[in-house]
Coordinates of C-alpha atoms in Angstrom, one line a residue:
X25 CA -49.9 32.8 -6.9
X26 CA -48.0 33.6 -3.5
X27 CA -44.2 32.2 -3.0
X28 CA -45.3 29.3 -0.6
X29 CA -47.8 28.2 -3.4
X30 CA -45.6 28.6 -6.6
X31 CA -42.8 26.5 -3.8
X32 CA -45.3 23.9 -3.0
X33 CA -46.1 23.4 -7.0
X34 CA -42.4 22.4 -7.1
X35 CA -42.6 19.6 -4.4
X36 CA -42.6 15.8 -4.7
X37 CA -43.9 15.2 -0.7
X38 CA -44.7 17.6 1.9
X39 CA -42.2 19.6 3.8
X40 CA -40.9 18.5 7.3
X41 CA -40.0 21.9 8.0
X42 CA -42.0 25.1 7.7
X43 CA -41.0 27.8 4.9
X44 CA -42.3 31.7 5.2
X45 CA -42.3 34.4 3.0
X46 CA -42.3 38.5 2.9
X47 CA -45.1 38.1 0.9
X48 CA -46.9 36.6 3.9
X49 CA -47.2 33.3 2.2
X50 CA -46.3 30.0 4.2
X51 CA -45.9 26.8 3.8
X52 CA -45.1 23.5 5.7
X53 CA -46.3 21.9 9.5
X54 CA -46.7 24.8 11.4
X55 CA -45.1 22.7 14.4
X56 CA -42.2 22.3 12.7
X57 CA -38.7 22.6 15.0
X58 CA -37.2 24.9 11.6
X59 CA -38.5 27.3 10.0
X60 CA -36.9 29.0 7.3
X61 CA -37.9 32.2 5.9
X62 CA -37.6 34.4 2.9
X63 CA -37.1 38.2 4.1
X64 CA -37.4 40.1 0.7
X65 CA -37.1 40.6 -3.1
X66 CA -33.1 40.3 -3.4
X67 CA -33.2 36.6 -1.6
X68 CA -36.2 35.3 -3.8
X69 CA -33.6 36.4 -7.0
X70 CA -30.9 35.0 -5.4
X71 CA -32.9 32.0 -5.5
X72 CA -34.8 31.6 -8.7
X73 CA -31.3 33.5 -10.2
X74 CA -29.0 30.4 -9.0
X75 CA -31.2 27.2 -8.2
X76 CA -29.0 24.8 -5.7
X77 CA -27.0 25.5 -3.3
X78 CA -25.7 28.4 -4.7
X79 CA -28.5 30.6 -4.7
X80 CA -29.6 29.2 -1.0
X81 CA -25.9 29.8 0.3
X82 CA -26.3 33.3 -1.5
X83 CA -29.5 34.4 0.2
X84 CA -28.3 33.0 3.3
X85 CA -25.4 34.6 3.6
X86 CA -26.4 37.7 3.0
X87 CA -29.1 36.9 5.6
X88 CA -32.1 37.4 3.3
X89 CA -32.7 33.9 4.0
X90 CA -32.9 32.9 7.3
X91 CA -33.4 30.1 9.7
X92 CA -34.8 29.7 13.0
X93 CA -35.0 27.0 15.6
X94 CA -31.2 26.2 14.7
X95 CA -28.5 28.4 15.9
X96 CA -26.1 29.5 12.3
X97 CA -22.5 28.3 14.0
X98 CA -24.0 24.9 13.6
X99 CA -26.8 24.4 11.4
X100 CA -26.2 20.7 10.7
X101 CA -30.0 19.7 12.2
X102 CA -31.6 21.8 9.5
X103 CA -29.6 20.7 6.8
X104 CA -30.5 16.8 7.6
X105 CA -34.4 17.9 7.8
X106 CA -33.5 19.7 4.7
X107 CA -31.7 17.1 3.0
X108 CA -33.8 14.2 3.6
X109 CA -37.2 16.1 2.7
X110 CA -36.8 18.8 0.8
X111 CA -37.5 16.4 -2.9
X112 CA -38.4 18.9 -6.1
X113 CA -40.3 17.7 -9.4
X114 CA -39.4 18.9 -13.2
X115 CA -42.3 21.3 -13.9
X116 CA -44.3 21.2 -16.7
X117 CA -43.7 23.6 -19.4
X118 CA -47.5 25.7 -18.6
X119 CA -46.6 25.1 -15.0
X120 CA -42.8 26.7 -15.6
X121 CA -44.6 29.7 -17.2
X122 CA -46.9 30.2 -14.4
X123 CA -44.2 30.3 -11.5
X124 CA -41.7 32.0 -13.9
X125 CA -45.0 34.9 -13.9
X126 CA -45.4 34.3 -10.4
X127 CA -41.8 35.4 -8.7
X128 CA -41.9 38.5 -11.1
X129 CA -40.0 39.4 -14.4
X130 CA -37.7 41.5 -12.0
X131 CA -36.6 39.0 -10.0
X132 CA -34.9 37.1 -12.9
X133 CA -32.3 39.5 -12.8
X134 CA -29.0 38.3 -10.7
X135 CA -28.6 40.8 -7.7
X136 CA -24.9 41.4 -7.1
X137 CA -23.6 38.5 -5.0
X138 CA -22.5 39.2 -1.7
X139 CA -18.8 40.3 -0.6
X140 CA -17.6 37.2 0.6
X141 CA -18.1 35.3 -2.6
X142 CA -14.7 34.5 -4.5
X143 CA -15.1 35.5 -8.9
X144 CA -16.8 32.7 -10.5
X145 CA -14.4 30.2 -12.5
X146 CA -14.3 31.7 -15.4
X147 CA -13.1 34.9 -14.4
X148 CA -10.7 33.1 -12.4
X149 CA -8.5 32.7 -15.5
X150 CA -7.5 36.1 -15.5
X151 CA -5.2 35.5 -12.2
X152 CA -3.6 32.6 -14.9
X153 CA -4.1 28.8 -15.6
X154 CA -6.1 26.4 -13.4
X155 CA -3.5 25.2 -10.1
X156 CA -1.2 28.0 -11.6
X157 CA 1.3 29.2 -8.6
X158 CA -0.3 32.2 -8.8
X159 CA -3.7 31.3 -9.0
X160 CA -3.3 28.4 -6.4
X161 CA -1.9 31.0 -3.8
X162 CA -4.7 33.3 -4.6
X163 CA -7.3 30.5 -4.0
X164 CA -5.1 29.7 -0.8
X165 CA -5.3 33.4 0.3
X166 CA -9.4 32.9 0.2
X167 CA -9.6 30.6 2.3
X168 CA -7.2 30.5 5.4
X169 CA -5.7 34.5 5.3
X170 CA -9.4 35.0 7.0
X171 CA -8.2 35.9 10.4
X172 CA -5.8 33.8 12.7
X173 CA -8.2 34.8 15.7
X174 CA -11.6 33.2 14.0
X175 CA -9.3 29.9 13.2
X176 CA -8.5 29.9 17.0
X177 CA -12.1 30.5 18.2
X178 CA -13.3 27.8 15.5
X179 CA -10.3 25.1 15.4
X180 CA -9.6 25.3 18.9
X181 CA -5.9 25.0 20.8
X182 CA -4.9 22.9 18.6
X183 CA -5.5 25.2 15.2
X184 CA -5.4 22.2 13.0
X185 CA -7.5 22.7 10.3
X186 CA -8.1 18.8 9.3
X187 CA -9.4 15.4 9.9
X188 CA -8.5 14.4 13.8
X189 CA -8.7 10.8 14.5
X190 CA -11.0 9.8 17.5
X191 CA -9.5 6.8 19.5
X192 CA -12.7 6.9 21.3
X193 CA -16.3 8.2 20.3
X194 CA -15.9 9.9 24.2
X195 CA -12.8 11.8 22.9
X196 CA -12.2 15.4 22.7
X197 CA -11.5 17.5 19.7
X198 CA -7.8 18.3 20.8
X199 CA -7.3 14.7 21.9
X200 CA -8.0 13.5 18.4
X201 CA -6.1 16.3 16.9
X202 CA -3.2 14.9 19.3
X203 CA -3.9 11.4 17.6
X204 CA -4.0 12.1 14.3
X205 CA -0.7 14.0 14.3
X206 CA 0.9 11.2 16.5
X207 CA -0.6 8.9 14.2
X208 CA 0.5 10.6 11.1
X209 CA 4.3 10.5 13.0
X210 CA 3.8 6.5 13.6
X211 CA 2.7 5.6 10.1
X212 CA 6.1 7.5 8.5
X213 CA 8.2 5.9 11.5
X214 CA 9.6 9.0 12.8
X215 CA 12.7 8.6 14.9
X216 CA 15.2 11.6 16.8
X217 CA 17.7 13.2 14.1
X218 CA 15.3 12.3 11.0
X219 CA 14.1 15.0 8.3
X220 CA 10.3 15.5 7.6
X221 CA 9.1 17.5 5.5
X222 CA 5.2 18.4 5.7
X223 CA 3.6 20.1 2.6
X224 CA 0.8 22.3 2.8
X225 CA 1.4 22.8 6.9
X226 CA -1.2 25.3 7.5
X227 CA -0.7 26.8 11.3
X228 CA 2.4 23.9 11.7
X229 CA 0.7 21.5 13.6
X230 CA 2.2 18.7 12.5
X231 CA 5.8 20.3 12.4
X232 CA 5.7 21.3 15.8
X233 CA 4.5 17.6 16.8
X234 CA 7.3 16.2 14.9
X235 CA 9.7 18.5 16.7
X236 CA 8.9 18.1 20.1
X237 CA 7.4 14.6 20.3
X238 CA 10.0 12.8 18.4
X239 CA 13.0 14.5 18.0
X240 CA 12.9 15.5 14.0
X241 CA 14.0 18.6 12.4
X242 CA 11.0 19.3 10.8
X243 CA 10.1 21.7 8.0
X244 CA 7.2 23.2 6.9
X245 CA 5.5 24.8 3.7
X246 CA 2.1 26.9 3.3
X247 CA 1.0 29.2 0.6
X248 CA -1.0 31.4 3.6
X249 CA 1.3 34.2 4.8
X250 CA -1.0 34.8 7.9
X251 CA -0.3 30.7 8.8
X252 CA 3.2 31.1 8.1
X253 CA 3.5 34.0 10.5
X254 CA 1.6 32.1 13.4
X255 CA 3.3 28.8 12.7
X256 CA 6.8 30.6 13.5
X257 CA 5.9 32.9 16.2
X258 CA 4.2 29.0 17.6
X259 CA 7.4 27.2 17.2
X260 CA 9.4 30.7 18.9
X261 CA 6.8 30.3 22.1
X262 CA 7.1 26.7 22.0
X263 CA 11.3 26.7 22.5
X264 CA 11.2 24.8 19.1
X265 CA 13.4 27.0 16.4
X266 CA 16.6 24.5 16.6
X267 CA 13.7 21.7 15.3
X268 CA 10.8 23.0 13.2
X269 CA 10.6 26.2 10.9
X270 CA 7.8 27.2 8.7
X271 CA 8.3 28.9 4.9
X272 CA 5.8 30.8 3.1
X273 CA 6.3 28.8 0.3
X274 CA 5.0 26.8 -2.6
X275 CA 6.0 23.0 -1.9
X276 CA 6.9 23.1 -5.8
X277 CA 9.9 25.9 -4.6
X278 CA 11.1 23.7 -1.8
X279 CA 15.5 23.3 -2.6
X280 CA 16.1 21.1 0.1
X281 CA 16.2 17.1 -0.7
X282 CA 17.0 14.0 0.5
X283 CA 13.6 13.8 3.8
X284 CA 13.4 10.9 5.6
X285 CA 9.8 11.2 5.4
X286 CA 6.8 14.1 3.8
X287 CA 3.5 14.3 5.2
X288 CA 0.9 15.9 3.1
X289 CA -2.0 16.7 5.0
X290 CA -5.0 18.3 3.1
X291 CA -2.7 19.4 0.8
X292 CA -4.0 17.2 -2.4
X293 CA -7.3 18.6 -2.5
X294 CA -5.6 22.0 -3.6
X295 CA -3.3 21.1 -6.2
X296 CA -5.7 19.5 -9.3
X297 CA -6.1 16.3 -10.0
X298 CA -4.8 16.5 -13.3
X299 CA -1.7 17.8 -11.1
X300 CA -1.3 14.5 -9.5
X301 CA 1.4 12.8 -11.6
X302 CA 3.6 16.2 -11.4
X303 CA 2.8 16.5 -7.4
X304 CA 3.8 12.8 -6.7
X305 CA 7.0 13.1 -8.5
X306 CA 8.1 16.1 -6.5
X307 CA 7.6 14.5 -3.5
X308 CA 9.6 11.0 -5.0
X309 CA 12.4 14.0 -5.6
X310 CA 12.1 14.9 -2.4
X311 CA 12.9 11.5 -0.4
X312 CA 15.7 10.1 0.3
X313 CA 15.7 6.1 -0.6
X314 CA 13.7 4.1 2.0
X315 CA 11.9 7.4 3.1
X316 CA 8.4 7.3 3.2
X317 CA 4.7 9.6 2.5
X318 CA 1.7 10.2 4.1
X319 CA -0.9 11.6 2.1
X320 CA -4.3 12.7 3.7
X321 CA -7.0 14.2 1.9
X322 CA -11.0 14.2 1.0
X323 CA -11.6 11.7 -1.6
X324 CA -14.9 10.9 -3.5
X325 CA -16.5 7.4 -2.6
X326 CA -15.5 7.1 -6.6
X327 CA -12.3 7.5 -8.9
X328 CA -14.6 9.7 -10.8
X329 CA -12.9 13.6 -10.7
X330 CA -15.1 16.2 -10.0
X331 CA -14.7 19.6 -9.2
X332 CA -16.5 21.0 -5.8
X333 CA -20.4 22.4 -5.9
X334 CA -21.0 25.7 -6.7
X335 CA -21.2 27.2 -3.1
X336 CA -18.2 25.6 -2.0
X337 CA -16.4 26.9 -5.4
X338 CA -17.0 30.6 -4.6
X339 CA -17.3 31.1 -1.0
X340 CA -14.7 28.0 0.7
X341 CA -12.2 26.1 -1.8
X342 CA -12.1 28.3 -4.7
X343 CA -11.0 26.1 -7.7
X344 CA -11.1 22.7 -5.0
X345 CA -11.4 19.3 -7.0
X346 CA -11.8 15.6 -5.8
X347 CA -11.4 11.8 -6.9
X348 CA -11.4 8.6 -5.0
X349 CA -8.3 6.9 -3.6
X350 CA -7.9 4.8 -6.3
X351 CA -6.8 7.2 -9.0
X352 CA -4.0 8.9 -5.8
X353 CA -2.7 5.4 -5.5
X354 CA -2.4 4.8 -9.0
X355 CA -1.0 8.2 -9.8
X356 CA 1.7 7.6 -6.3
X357 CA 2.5 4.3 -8.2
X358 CA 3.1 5.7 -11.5
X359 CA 5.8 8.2 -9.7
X360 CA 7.8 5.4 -8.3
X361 CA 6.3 5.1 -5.0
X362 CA 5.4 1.8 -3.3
X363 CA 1.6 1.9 -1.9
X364 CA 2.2 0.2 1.1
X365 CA -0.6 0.7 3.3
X366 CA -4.7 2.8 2.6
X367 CA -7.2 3.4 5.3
X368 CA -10.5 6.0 5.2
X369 CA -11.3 8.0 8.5
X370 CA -14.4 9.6 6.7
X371 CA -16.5 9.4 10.1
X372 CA -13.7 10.6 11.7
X373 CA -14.1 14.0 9.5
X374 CA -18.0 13.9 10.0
X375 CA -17.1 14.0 14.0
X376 CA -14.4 16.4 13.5
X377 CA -16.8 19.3 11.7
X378 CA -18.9 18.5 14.8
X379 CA -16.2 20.0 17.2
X380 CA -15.8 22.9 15.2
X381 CA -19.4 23.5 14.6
X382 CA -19.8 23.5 18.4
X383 CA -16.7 25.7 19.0
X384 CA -18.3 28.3 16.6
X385 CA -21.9 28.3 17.9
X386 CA -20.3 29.0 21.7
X387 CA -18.2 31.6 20.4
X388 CA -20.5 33.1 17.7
X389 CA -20.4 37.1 19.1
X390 CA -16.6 37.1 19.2
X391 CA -16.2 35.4 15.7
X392 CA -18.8 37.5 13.9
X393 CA -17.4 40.6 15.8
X394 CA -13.7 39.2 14.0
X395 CA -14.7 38.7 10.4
X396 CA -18.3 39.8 10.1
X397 CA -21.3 38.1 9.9
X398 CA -21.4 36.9 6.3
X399 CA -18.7 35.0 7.0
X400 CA -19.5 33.1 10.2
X401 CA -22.8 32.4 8.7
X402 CA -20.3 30.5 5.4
X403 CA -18.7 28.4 7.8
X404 CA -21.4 27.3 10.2
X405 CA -23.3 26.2 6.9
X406 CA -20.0 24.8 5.0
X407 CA -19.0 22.7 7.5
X408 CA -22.7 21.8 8.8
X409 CA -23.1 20.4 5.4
X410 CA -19.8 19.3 4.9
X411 CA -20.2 17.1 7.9
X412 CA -23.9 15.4 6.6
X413 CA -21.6 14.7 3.5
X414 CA -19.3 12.6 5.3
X415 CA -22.4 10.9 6.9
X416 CA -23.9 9.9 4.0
X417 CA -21.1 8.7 2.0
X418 CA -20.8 11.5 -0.1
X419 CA -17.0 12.2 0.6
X420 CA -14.6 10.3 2.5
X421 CA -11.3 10.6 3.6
X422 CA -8.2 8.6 2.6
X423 CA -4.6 8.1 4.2
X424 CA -2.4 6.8 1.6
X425 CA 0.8 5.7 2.9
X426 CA 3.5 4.6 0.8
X427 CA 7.5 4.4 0.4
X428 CA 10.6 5.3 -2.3
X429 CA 11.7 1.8 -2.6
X430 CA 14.8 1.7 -4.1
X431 CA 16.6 0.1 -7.3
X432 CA 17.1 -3.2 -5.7
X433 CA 13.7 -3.5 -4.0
X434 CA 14.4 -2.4 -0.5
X435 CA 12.0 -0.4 1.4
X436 CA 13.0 -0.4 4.6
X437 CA 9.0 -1.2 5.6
X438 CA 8.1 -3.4 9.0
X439 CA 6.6 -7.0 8.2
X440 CA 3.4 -5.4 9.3
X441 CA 2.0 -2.4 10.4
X442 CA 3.7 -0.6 13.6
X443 CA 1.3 2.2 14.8

């Protein structure tokens, strides 16, 4: 039985894509606008090794699998085709046999994953306890310490590394960067000589927006040292230092109290949702009375917690975990914080992993050339797929806004909403 025969076997309705093998095997409309084929042994292992999206991001990534009629910065076409058609059966147990026979007693042997995949969770432990410091910051390190130069060729000007907010569908991607920071700074009421503290800052996007838009002496944490280093040298360039500073620092070792206002911004997805209760307190600790929180982060359409898919475990959030906005709200409430105001921007995201998508395919020689191939080929597929997922439902993302009313009830909040 060839590969494209024991695949077929699998299927519930015929491919809308075609599917080629080394073995010479094909299968699929032979008109079809993608075509994805298998180049050898190792990818077919990688496959029948790790069924899902593990296996396919494995063989992909080492490019054993690839795809053609789609360029690998953005993939995103593909993945819908893929998505939407690719529907598998259970085997029976003689038909199991047969394609176990077929692929080869050899191939059921893992090959050694590639280089760019993080240790799977249970080796994990050994660098300490689930949302540890130390483990957190290694996760951290994983993910953003790839190279400042490939966040600037994929993120743009703007190196913001999260949800923008399009005030048109005609908008740019720095324009709705621009918006989401400025929106951000109207939801927590910024005004000149106020405190802000933003957790999880990344390159300091929001600090320096703080800074120079409004007037606040803005602070900002990030387990990243590399993001640490631009943010300040960003701030330096931008005449900012008596404003905004950036610390390599865990928001859990911040000293300082008493902020007129925190912004959290794709932060919460980091830290564990058993972590919430603890995370929401430190932040209470943080504001002064009256002061208010943003929180911004990928949520599940559910308050069901679930820990991301295998792929996106080992090669993009290592030990990444979401639930819906209802269990953050709850968990802000239970901290002493007043829930004053929710809103989801998941097409926003969906739009936003468009722009970035784009910005990789036109400069896909300069990025692979800055971190390799492997690597460019992870992000064109993570956030190709990541951005279906927003599409479909799948994830969303929340704003939670909300305020440390005080003793006597006061919260200093508008009759309605300002921004």
């Amino acid at each position: 039985m060839s590969i494209a025969e024991a695949f077929e076997q699998l299927l519930k309705e015929p491919l809308p894509l075609r599917i080629t093998a080394y073995d010479g095997s094909e299968t699929g409309p032979p008109d079809a606008q993608f075509t994805f084929s298998l180049l050898n042994e190792r990818g077919l292992a990688y496959l029948v090794t790790a069924p899902g999206d593990l296996g396919m991001g494995r063989a992909y990534v080492a490019g054993d699998l690839t795809l053609s009629g789609a360029h690998p910065g953005d993939p995103y076409e593909a993945l819908k085709a893929l998505k939407h058609g690719l529907k598998f059966r259970r085997p029976s147990a003689s038909e199991a046999v047969a394609l176990l026979r077929s692929v080869g007693i050899a191939n059921l042997k893992p090959p050694p994953a590639p280089p760019e995949e993080a240790p799977p969770r249970w080796r994990r432990v050994m660098e300490g306890l689930r949302h540890s410091q130390g483990r957190d910051a290694e996760a951290i390190h994983h993910h953003y310490d790839v190279s400042n130069r490939f966040y600037e060729l994929v993120l743009g000007p703007s190196m913001t590394y999260t949800c923008a907010v399009f005030p048109t569908a005609e908008s740019t991607l720095e324009e709705a960067q621009h918006e989401k920071y400025d929106l951000v700074a109207r939801k927590l009421g910024l005004q000149p000589g106020q405190r802000l503290l933003d957790i999880g800052c990344g390159w300091g996007g929001m600090v320096r927006h703080a800074a120079r838009e409004y007037g606040v002496k803005a602070l900002g944490v990030t387990l990243s040292r590399e993001q640490a280093a631009w943010a300040q040298q960003a701030i330096k360039e931008q005449g900012l230092d008596h404003l905004a500073e950036v610390r390599f620092l865990d928001y859990r070792d911040v000293e300082e109290t008493g902020f007129d206002a925190v912004s959290s911004i794709g932060l919460t997805e980091h830290i564990g949702v058993k972590n919430y209760p603890a995370y929401f307190a430190a932040i209470n600790a943080k504001l002064r009375p009256q002061g208010r929180l943003l929180n911004h982060c990928i949520t599940r359409p559910t308050n069901v917690t679930t820990r991301t898919g295998a792929f996106i475990d080992r090669y993009v959030f290592p030990d990444g975990e979401l639930t819906g906005s209802g269990r953050i709200i709850t968990d802000a409430q239970n901290a002493g914080l007043e829930v004053q105001h929710e809103e989801n921007l998941r097409f926003h995201y969906a739009m936003t992993l468009a722009g970035w998508c784009r910005n990789l395919e036109a400069n896909w020689d300069e990025a692979v050339a800055e971190v390799g191939e492997g690597v460019a080929r992870v992000w064109g597929l993570y956030m190709a797929a990541s951005r279906l997922s927003f599409e479909r439902n799948e994830i969303q993302l929340h704003h939670v806004l909300a305020t440390k009313t005080d003793s006597e009830g006061v919260s200093d909040f508008p009759l309605r909403p300002t921004w």
